[in-house]
JSON list of C-alpha atoms in Angstrom, two decimals:
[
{"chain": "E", "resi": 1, "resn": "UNK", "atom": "CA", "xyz": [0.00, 0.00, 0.00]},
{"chain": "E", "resi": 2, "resn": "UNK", "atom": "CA", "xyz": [1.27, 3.37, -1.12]},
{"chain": "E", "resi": 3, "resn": "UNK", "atom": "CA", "xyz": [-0.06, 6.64, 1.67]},
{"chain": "E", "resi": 4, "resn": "UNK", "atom": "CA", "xyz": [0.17, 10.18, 0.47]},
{"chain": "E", "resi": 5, "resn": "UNK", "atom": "CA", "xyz": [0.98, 12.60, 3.59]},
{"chain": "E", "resi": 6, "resn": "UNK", "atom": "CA", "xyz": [0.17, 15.73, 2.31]},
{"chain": "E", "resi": 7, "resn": "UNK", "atom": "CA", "xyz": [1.35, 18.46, 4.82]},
{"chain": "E", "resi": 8, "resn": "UNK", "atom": "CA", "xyz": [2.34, 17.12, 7.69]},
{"chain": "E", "resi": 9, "resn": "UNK", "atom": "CA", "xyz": [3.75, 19.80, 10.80]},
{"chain": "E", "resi": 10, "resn": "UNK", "atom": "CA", "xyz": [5.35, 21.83, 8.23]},
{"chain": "E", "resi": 11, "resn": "UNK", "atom": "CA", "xyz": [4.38, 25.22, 7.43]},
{"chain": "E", "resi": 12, "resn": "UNK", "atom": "CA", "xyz": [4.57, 27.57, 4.40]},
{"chain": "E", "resi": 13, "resn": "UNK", "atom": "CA", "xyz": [7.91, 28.52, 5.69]},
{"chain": "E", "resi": 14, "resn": "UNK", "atom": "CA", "xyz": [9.24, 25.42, 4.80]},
{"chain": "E", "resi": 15, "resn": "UNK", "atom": "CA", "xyz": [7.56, 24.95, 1.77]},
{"chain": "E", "resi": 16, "resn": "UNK", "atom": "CA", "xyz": [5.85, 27.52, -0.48]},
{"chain": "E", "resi": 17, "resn": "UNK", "atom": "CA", "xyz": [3.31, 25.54, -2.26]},
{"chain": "E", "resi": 18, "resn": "UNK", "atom": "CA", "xyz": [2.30, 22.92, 0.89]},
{"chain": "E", "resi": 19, "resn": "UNK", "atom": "CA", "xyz": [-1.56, 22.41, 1.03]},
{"chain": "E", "resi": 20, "resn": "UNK", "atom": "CA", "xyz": [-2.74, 23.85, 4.33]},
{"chain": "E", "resi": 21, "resn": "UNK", "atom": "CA", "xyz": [-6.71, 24.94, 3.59]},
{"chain": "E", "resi": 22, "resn": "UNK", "atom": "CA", "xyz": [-9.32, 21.68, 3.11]},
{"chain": "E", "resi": 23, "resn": "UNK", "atom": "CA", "xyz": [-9.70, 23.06, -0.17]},
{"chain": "E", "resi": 24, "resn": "UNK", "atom": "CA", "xyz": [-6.00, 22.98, -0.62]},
{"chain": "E", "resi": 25, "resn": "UNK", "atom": "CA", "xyz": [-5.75, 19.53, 1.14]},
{"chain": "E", "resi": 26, "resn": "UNK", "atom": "CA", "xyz": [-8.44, 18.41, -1.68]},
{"chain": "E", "resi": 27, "resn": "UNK", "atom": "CA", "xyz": [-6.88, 19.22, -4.34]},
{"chain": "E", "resi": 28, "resn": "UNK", "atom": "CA", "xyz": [-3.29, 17.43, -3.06]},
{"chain": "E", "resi": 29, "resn": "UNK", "atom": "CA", "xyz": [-5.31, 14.14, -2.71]},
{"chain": "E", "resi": 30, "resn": "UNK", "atom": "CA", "xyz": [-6.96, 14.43, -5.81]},
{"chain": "E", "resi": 31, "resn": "UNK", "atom": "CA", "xyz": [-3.79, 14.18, -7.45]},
{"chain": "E", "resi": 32, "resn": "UNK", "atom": "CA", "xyz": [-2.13, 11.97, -5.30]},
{"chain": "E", "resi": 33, "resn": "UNK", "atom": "CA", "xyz": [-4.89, 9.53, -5.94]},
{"chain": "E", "resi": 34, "resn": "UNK", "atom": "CA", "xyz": [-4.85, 9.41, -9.17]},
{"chain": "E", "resi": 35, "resn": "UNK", "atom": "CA", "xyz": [-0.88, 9.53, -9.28]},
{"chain": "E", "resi": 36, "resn": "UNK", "atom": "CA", "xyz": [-1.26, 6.18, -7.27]},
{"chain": "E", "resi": 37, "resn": "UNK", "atom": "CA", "xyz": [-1.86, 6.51, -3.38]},
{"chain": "E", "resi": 38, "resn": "UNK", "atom": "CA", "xyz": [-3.80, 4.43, -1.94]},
{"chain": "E", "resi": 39, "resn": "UNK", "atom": "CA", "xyz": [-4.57, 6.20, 1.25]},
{"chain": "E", "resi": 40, "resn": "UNK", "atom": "CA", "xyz": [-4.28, 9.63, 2.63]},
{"chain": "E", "resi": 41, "resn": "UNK", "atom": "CA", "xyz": [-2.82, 11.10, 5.97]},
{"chain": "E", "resi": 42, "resn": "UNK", "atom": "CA", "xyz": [-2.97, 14.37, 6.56]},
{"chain": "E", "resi": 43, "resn": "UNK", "atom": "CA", "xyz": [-2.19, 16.96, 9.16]},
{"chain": "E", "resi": 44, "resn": "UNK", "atom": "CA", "xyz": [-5.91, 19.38, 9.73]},
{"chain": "E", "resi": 45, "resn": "UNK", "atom": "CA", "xyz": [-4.32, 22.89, 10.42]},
{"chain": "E", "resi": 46, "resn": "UNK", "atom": "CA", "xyz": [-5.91, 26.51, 11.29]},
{"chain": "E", "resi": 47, "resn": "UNK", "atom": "CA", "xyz": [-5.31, 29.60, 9.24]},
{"chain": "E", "resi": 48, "resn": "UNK", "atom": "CA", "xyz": [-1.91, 29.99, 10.04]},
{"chain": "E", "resi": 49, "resn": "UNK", "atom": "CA", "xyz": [-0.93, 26.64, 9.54]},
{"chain": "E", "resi": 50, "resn": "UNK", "atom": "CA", "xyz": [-0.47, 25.14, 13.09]},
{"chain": "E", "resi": 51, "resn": "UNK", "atom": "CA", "xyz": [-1.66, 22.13, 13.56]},
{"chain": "E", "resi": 52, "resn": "UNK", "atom": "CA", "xyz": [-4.68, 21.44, 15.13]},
{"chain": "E", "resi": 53, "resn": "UNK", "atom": "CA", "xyz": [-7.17, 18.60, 16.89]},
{"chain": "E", "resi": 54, "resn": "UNK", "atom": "CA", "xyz": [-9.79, 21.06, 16.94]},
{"chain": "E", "resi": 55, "resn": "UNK", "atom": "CA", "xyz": [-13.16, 18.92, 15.92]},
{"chain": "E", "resi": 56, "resn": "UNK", "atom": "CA", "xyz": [-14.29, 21.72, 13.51]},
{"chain": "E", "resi": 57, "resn": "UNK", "atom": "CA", "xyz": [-10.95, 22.29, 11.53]},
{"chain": "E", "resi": 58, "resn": "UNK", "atom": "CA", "xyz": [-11.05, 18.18, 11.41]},
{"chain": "E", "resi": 59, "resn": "UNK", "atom": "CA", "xyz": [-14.45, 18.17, 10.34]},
{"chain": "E", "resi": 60, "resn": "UNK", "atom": "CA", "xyz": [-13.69, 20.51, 7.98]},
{"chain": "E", "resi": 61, "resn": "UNK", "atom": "CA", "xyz": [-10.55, 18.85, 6.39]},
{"chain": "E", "resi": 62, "resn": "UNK", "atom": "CA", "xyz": [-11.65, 15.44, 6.19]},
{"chain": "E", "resi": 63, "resn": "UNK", "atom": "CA", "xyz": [-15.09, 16.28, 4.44]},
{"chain": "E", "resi": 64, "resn": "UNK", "atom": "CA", "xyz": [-13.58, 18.37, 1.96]},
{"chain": "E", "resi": 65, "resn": "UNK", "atom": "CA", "xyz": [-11.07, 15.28, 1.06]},
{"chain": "E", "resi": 66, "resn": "UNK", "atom": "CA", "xyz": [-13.38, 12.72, 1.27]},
{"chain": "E", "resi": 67, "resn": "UNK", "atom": "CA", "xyz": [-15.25, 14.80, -1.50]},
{"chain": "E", "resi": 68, "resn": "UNK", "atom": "CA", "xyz": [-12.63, 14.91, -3.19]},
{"chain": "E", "resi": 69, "resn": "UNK", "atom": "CA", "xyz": [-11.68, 10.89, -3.29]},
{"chain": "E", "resi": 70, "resn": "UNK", "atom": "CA", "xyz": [-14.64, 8.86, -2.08]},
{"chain": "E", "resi": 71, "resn": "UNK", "atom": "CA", "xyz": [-14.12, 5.69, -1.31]},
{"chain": "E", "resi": 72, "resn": "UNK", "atom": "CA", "xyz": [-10.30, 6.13, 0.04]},
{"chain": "E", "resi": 73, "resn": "UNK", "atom": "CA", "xyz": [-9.33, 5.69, 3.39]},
{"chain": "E", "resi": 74, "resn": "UNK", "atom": "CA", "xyz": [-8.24, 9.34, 5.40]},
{"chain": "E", "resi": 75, "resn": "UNK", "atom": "CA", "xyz": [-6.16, 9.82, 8.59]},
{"chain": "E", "resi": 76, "resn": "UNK", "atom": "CA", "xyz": [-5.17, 12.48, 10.36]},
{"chain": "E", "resi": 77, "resn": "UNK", "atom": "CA", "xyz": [-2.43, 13.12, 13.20]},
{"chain": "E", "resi": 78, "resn": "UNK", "atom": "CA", "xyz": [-2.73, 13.19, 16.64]},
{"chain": "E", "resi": 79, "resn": "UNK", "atom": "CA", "xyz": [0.56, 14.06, 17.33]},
{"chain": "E", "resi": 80, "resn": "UNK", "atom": "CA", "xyz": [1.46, 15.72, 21.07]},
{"chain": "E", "resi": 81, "resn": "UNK", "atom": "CA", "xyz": [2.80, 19.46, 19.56]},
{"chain": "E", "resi": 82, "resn": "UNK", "atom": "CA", "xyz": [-1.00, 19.82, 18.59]},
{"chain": "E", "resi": 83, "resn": "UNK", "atom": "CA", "xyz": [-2.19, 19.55, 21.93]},
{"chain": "E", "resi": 84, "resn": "UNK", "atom": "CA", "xyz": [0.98, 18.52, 24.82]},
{"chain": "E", "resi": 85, "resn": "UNK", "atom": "CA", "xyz": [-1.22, 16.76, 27.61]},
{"chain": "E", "resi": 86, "resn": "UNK", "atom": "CA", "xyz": [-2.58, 13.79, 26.61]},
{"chain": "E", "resi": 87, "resn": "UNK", "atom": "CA", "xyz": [-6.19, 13.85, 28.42]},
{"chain": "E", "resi": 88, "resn": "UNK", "atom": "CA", "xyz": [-6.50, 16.76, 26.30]},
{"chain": "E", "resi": 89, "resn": "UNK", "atom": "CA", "xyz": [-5.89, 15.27, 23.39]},
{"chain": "E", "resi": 90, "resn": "UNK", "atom": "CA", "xyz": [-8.15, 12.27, 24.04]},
{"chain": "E", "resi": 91, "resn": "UNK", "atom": "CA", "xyz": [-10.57, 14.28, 24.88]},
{"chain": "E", "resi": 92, "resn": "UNK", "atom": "CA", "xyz": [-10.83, 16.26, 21.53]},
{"chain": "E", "resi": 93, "resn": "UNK", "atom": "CA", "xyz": [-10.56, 12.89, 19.74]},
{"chain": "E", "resi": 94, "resn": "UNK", "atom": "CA", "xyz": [-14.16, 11.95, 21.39]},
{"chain": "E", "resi": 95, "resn": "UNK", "atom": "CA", "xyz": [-15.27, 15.17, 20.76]},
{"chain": "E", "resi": 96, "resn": "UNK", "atom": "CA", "xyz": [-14.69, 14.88, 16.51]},
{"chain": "E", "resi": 97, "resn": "UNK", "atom": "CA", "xyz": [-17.49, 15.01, 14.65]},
{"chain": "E", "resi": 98, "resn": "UNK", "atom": "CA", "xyz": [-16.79, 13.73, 12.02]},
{"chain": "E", "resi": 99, "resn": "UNK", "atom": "CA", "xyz": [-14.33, 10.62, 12.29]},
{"chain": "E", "resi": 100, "resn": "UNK", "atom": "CA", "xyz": [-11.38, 10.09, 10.14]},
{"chain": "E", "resi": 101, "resn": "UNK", "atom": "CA", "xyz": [-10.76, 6.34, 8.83]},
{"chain": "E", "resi": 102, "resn": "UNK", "atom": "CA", "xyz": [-7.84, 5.94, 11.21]},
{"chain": "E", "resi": 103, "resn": "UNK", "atom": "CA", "xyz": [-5.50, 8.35, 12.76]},
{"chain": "E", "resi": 104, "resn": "UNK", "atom": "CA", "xyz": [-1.69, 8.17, 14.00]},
{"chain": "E", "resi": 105, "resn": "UNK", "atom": "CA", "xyz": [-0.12, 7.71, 17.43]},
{"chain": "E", "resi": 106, "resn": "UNK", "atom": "CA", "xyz": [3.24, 8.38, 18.71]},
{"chain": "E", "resi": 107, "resn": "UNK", "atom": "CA", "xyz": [4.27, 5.47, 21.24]},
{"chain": "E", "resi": 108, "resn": "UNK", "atom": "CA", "xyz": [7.31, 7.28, 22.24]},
{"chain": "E", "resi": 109, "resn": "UNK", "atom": "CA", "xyz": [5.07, 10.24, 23.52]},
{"chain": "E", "resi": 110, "resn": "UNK", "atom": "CA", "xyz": [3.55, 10.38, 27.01]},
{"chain": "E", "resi": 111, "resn": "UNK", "atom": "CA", "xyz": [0.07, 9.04, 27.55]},
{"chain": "E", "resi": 112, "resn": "UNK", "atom": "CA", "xyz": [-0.27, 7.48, 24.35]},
{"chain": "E", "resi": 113, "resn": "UNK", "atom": "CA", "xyz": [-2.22, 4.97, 25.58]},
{"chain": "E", "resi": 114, "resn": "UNK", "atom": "CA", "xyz": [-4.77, 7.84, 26.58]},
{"chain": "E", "resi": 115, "resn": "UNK", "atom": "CA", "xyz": [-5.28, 9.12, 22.91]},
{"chain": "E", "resi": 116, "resn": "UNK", "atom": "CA", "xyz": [-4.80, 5.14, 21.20]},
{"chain": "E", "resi": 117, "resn": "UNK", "atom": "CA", "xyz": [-7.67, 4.10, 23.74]},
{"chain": "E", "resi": 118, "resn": "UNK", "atom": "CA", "xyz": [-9.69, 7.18, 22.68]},
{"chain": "E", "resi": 119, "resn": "UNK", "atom": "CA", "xyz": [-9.36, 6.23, 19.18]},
{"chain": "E", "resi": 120, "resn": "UNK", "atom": "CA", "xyz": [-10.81, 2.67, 19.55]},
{"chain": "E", "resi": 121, "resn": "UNK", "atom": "CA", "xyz": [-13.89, 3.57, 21.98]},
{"chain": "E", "resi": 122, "resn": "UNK", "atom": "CA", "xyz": [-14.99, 6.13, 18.12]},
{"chain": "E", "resi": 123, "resn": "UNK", "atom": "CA", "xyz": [-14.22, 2.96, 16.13]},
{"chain": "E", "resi": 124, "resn": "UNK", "atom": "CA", "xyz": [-10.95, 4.89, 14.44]},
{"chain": "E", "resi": 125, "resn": "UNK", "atom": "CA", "xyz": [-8.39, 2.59, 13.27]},
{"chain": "E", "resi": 126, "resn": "UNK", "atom": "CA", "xyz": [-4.50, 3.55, 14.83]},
{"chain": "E", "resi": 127, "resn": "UNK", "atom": "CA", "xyz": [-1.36, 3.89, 13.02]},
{"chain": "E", "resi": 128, "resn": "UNK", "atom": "CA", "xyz": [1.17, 3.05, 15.97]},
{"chain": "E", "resi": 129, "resn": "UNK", "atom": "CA", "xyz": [3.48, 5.50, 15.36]},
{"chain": "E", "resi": 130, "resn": "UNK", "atom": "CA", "xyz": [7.09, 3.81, 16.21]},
{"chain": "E", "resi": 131, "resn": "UNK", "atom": "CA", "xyz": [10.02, 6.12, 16.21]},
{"chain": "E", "resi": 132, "resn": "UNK", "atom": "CA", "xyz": [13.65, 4.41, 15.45]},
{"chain": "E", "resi": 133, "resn": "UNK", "atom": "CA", "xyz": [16.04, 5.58, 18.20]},
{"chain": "E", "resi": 134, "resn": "UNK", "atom": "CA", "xyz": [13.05, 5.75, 20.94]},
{"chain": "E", "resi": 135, "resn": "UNK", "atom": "CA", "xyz": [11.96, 3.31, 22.79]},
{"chain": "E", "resi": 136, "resn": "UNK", "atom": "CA", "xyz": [7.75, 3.28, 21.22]},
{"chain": "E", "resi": 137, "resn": "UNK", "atom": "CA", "xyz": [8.22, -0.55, 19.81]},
{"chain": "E", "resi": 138, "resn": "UNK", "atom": "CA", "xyz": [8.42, -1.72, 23.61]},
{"chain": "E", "resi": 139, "resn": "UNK", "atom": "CA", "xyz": [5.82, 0.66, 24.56]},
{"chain": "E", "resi": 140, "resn": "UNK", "atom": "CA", "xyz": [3.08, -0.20, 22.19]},
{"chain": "E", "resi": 141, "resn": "UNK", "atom": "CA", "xyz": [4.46, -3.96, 22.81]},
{"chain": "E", "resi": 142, "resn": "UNK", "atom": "CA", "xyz": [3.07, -3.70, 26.29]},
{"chain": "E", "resi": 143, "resn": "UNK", "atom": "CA", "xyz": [-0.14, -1.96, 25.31]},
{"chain": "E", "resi": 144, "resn": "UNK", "atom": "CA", "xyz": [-2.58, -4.21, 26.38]},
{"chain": "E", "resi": 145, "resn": "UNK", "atom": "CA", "xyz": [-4.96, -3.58, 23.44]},
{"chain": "E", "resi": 146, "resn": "UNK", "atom": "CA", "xyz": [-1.72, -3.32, 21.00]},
{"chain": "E", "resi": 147, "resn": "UNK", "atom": "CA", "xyz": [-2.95, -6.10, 18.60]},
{"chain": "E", "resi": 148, "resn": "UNK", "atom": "CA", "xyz": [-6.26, -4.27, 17.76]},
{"chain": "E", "resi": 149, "resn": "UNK", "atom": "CA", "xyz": [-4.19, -1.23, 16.20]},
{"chain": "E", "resi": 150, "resn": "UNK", "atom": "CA", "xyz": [-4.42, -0.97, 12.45]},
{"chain": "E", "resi": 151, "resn": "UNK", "atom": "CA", "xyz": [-0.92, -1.07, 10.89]},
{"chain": "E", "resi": 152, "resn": "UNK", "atom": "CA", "xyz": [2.72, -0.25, 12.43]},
{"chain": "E", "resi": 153, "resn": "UNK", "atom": "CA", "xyz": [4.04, 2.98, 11.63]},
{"chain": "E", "resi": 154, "resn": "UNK", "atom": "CA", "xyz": [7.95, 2.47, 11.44]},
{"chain": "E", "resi": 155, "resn": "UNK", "atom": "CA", "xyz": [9.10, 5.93, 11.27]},
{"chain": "E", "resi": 156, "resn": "UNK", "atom": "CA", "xyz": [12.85, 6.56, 10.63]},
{"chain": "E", "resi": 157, "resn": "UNK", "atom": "CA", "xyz": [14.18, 9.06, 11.89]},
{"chain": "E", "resi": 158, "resn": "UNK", "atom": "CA", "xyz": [17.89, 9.15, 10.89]},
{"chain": "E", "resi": 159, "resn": "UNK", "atom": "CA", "xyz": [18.10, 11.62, 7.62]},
{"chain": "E", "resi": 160, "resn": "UNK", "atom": "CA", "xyz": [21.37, 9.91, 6.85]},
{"chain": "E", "resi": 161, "resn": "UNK", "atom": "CA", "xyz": [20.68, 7.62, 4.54]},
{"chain": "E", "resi": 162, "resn": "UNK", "atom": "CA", "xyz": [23.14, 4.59, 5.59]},
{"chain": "E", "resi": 163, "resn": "UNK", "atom": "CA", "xyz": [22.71, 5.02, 9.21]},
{"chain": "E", "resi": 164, "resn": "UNK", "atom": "CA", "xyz": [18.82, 5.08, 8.02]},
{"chain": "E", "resi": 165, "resn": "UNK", "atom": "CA", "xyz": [18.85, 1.98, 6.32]},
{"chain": "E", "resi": 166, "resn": "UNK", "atom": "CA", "xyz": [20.14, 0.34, 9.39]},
{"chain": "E", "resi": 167, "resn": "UNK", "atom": "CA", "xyz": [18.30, 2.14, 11.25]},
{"chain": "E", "resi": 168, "resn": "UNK", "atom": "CA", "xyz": [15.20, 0.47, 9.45]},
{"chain": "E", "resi": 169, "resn": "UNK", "atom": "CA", "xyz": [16.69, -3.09, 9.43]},
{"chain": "E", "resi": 170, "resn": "UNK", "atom": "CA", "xyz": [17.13, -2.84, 13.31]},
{"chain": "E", "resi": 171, "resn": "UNK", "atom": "CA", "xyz": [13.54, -1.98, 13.60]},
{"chain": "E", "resi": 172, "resn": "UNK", "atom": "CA", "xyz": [11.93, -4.58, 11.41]},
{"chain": "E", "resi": 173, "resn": "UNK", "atom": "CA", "xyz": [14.11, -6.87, 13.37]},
{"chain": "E", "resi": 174, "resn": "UNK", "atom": "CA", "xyz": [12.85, -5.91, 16.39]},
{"chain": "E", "resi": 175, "resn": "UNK", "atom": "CA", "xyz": [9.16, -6.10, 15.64]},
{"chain": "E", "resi": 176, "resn": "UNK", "atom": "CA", "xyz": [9.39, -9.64, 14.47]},
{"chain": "E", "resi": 177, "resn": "UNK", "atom": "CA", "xyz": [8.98, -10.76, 17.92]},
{"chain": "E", "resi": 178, "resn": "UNK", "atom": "CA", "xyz": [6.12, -8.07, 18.67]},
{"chain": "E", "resi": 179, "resn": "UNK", "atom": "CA", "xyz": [2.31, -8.24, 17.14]},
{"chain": "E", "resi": 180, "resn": "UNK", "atom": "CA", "xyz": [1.53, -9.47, 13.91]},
{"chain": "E", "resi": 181, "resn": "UNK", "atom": "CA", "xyz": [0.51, -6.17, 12.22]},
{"chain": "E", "resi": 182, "resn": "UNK", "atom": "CA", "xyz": [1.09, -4.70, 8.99]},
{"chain": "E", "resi": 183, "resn": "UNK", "atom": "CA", "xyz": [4.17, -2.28, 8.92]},
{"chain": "E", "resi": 184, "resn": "UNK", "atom": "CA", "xyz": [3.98, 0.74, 6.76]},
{"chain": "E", "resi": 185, "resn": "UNK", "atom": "CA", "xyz": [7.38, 1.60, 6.55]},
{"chain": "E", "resi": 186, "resn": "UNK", "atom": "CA", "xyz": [8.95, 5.49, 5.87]},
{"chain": "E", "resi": 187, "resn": "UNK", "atom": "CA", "xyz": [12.04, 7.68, 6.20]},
{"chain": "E", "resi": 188, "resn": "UNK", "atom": "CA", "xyz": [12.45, 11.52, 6.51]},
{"chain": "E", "resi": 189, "resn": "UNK", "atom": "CA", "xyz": [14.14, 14.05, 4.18]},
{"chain": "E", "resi": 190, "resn": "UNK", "atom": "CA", "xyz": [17.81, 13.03, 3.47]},
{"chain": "E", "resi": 191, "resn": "UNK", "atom": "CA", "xyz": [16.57, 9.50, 3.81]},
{"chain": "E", "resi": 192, "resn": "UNK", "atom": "CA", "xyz": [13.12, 9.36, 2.81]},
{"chain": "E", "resi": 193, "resn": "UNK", "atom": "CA", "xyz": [13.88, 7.72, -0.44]},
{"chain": "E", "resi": 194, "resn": "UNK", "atom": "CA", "xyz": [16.28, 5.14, 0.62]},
{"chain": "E", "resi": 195, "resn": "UNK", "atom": "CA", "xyz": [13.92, 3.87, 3.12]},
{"chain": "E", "resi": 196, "resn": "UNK", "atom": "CA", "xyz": [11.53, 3.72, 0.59]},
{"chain": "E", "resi": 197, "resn": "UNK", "atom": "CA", "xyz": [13.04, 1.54, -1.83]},
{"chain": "E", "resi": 198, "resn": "UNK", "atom": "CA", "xyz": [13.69, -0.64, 1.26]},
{"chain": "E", "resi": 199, "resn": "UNK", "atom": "CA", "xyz": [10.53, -1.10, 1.71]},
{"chain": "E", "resi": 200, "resn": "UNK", "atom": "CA", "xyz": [9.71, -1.92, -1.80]},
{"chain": "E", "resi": 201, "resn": "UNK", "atom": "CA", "xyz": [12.37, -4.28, -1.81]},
{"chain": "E", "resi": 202, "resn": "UNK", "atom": "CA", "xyz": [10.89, -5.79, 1.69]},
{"chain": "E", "resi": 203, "resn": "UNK", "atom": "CA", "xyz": [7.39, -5.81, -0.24]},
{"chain": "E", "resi": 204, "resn": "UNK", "atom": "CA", "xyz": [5.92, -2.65, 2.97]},
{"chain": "E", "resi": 205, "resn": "UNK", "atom": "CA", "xyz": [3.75, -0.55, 2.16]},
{"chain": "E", "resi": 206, "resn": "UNK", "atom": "CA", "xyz": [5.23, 2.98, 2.45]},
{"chain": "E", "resi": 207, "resn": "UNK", "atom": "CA", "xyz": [4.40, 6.50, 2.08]},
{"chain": "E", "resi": 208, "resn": "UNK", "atom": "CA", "xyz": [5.45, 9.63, 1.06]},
{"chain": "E", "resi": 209, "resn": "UNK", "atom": "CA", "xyz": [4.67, 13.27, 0.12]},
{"chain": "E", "resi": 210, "resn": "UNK", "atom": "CA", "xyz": [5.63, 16.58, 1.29]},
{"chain": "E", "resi": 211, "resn": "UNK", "atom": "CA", "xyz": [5.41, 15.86, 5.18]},
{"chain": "E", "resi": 212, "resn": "UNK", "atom": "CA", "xyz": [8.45, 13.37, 4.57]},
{"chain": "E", "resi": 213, "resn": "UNK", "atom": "CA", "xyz": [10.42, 14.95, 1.71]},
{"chain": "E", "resi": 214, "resn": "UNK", "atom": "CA", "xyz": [10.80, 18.26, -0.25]},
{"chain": "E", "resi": 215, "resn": "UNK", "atom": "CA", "xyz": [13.03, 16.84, -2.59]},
{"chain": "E", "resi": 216, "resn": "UNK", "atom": "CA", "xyz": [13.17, 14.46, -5.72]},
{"chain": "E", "resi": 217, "resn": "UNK", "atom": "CA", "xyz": [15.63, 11.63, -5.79]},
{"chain": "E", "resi": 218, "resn": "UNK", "atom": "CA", "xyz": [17.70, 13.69, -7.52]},
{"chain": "E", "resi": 219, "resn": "UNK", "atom": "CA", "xyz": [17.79, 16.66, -5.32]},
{"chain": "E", "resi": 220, "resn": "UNK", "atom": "CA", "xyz": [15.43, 18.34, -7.14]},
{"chain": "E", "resi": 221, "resn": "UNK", "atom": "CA", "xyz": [12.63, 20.35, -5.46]},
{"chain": "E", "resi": 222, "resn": "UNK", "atom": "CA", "xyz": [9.24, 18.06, -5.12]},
{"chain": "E", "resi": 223, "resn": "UNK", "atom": "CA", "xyz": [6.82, 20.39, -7.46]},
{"chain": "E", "resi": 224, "resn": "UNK", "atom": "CA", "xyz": [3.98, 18.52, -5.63]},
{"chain": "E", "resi": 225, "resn": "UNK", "atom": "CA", "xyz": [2.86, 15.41, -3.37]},
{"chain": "E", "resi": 226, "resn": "UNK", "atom": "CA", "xyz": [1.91, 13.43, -6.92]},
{"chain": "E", "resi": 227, "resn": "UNK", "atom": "CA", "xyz": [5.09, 13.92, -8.20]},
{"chain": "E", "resi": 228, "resn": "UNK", "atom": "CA", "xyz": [6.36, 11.91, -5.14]},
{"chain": "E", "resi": 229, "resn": "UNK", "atom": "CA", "xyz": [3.69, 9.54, -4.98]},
{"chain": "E", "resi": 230, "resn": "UNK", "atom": "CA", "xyz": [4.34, 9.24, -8.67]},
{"chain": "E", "resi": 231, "resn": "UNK", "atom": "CA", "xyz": [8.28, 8.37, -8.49]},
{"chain": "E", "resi": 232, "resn": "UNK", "atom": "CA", "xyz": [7.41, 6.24, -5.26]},
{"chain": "E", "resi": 233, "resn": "UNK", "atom": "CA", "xyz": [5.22, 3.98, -7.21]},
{"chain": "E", "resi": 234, "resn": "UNK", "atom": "CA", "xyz": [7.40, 3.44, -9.81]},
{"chain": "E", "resi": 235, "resn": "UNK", "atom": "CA", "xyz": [10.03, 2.35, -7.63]},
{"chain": "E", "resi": 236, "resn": "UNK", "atom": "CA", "xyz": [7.41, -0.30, -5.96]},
{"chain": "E", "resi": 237, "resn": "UNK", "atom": "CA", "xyz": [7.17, -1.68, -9.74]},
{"chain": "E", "resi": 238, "resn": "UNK", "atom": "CA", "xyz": [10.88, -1.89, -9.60]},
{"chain": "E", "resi": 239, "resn": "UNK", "atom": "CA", "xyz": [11.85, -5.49, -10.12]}
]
C-alpha cells in the first residue's frame, strides 16, 4: 500500500506551495490519488498553519477530502505538539465530529495509551506511530490492546541515509517478535527515499509526500505530493 501525507507539521515557511486549507488539502489528494496513493494522511491545520485537533478544523478537512476521493481511506495526526497533555488530546478525539478512517499515534510520547484508547472507543483505526532511536516498539508492545491497532508505523528518523537503512533493518528486526501487524514503513528528508526503496524491496507498504520529503531523488525540489507519490510507485514496480 502506497499513503500520500500531504502536509504534515510543516508550514509555508518550509515549503511555499504545501496544502494547508481543506480546499488545498483536496486538491493534493486528488492528485495523489490518481498519481497512485492508496490512502491519505494528513495533518488538519488553522489559518496559520499550526496544527490542530480542533473537531471543527477536522471536520472541515476530512469532508472536503473525502469529496474529493470517495471511497479512500483518510487519517489524520494526533501528534502531542497539537495539543501537549494527553487527556486533552483524548478528549478532543471523542469530541470529533466527524471521524477520520484511522488516525496516528506516537508510542514514544507520554500518555499514548490515553489518545490510542480514545481512538478505539470512536471505532478509528491507529497507526502506531514507532520512532527508530526511541523506545515506542516496547511501549506499544506492552499496550494491552496493542494487537487491535491498524498497521505499524515504522518511522525513521535518521536523515542519513546509511545510518537510516540500518536504522530500518534494526527496527523490522525488532518487531518480528512483537504483534503481527502490517508495517507501513517510511524515512524523513535526506533519507526518505532510501527507506523507501527498502521497503519496496521488503514488499511494505510505504508512504510519502511533502510531510516526509521536499526533494526528488535527484535533489530536485518536489513540485507537488503526486510527483512523489508518482516516483514512489514506480520504484514499488521496480523489479
Amino acid at each position: 500500500m502506497l499513503q500520500a501525507c500531504l502536509n504534515g507539521a510543516r508550514t509555508r515557511t518550509d515549503c511555499g506551495h504545501l496544502p494547508i486549507s481543506p480546499a488545498e488539502l483536496a486538491e493534493a489528494a486528488r492528485r495523489a490519488v490518481e498519481a497512485g496513493a492508496e490512502d491519505i494522511h494528513l495533518h488538519p491545520k488553522q489559518a496559520d498553519g499550526t496544527d490542530t485537533l480542533d473537531p471543527q478544523h477536522v471536520a472541515v478537512a476530512l469532508t472536503a477530502v473525502r469529496a474529493a476521493v470517495p471511497g479512500v481511506p483518510v487519517g489524520v495526526t494526533t501528534g502531542a505538539w497539537t495539543m501537549p497533555e494527553a487527556g486533552k488530546r483524548a478528549q478532543l478525539v471523542r469530541s470529533w465530529t466527524v471521524l477520520p478512517d484511522h488516525a496516528s499515534v506516537n508510542w514514544h510520547e507520554d500518555g499514548a495509551d490515553l489518545v490510542a484508547e480514545a481512538l478505539l472507543d470512536r471505532g478509528i483505526g491507529i497507526e502506531a506511530g514507532l520512532y527508530s532511536g526511541t523506545d515506542a516498539v516496547a511501549r506499544f508492545a506492552a499496550w494491552p490492546s496493542a494487537h487491535r491497532a491498524l498497521r505499524i508505523l515504522a518511522e525513521i528518523t535518521d536523515t542519513d541515509p546509511r545510518a537510516a537503512a540500518a536504522a530500518a533493518d534494526a527496527m523490522l528486526a525488532e518487531l518480528a517478535s512483537g504483534p503481527a501487524l502490517p508495517v507501513l514503513l517510511h524515512g524523513e528528508d535526506g533519507a526518505a527515499w532510501t527507506v523507501a526503496r527498502l521497503a519496496a524491496a521488503r514488499g511494505l507498504s510505504t508512504r510519502i509526500g511533502l510531510e516526509d520529503v521536499l526533494e526528488l531523488p535527484d535533489g530536485s525540489p518536489a513540485p507537488d505530493n503526486a510527483t512523489l507519490i508518482r516516483i514512489a510507485r514506480a520504484l514499488m514496480h521496480q523489479p
